[in-house]
Amino acid sequence: RKEVEQDPGPFNVPEGATVAFNCTYSNSASQSFFWYRQDCRKEPKLLMSVYSSGNEDGRFTAQLNRASQYISLLIRDSKLSDSATYLCVVRETGYALNFGKGTSLLVTP
Amino acid sequence: ETGVTQTPRHLVMGMTNKKSLKCEQHLGHNAMYWYKQSAKKPLELMFVYNFKEQTENNSVPSRFSPECPNSSHLFLHLHTLQPEDSALYLCASSQDGTGGGQDSGYTFGSGTRLTVV
């Protein structure tokens, strides 16, 4: 199983800021892409799927660049409640998902 | 009950004990998984079951023994564990995971935080 790489952070940003996370994956045959959010001592929860055309859900925008094997997540107008670890996740083939180590975000007042 | 339920939430066991972790999903999914999450490491896949048949064992030591009696239940039997096995053990389920636009990823349970003493 190949690598999913993320900058672990932490990213410390003030409320209202825009923050971007990047992720690279090594398997060019990867099929599906996701961002998960994990709060401290909790389970990961699906934040959004990432589609080739890019997709937006409120303040969150995800982009996929298959040629560069690169995924991004943009959070606009950060809230205190956005503080969490954001996991980049890739499905290569079959059923199993491959997780990055996560990027830690702390939004401060 | 909805979603994916794991019990117990916390477990402390000695190295000579035998215990079992339980997972139940109420989502009608076909596939179930065990993952291990240790500090400072990414989630590590342990086992994959599809329609209660094991399809992947990610080189997990034999002191971890999975059991999947049906598509809704998954167990992880533990015996003679080591302190380095202390971690958060997460169960997840998914619908047919063949990728593509309809792929909705996993739903995780809350996990069992295991401490081996």
XYZ file of N, CA, C and O in Angstrom, chain B residues 7-13 17-21 76 78 81 86-87 112-116:
88
model
N -17.983 -1.643 21.131
C -17.860 -1.846 22.569
C -16.667 -2.754 22.858
O -16.317 -3.602 22.028
N -15.996 -2.563 24.001
C -16.196 -1.455 24.929
C -15.544 -0.178 24.405
O -14.780 -0.210 23.439
N -15.799 0.942 25.035
C -15.161 2.204 24.638
C -13.722 2.256 25.146
O -12.845 2.819 24.482
N -13.504 1.678 26.328
C -12.165 1.652 26.916
C -11.896 0.246 27.439
O -12.812 -0.414 27.940
N -10.644 -0.181 27.331
C -10.273 -1.511 27.804
C -8.840 -1.488 28.289
O -7.950 -1.029 27.572
N -8.650 -1.969 29.517
C -7.303 -2.154 30.048
C -7.130 -3.650 30.264
O -7.969 -4.287 30.902
N -6.078 -4.211 29.711
C -5.871 -5.649 29.862
C -4.400 -5.965 30.093
O -3.519 -5.243 29.616
N -4.042 -11.720 29.365
C -5.500 -11.781 29.241
C -5.953 -12.110 27.829
O -5.205 -11.964 26.860
N -7.222 -12.533 27.756
C -7.923 -12.650 26.465
C -9.169 -11.788 26.538
O -9.941 -11.885 27.493
N -9.353 -10.958 25.543
C -10.524 -10.094 25.482
C -10.994 -10.004 24.025
O -10.244 -10.358 23.100
N -12.196 -9.471 23.829
C -12.716 -9.287 22.475
C -13.320 -7.905 22.328
O -13.980 -7.408 23.237
N -13.074 -7.319 21.171
C -13.720 -6.067 20.793
C -14.884 -6.406 19.865
O -14.774 -7.298 19.021
N -12.922 -8.520 17.149
C -11.463 -8.636 17.153
C -11.076 -9.288 18.472
O -11.238 -8.693 19.537
N -8.474 -10.737 21.123
C -7.130 -10.329 21.535
C -6.568 -11.320 22.543
O -7.279 -11.691 23.496
N -1.339 -9.906 24.270
C -0.900 -8.673 23.630
C 0.343 -8.108 24.302
O 0.701 -8.506 25.421
N -1.047 -1.090 22.575
C -1.940 -0.063 23.112
C -2.204 0.976 22.036
O -1.262 1.529 21.450
N -3.481 1.231 21.749
C -3.846 2.133 20.655
C -5.361 2.304 20.659
O -6.069 1.695 21.467
N -12.383 1.713 20.286
C -12.044 1.177 21.601
C -10.625 1.619 21.910
O -9.703 1.324 21.146
N -10.465 2.334 23.012
C -9.121 2.757 23.434
C -8.555 1.664 24.318
O -9.036 1.431 25.416
N -7.561 0.969 23.800
C -6.987 -0.199 24.460
C -5.658 0.153 25.109
O -4.790 0.761 24.467
N -5.507 -0.251 26.357
C -4.241 -0.102 27.065
C -3.808 -1.477 27.540
O -4.577 -2.160 28.240
N -2.614 -1.879 27.154
C -2.068 -3.168 27.558
C -1.011 -2.925 28.626
O -0.060 -2.157 28.406
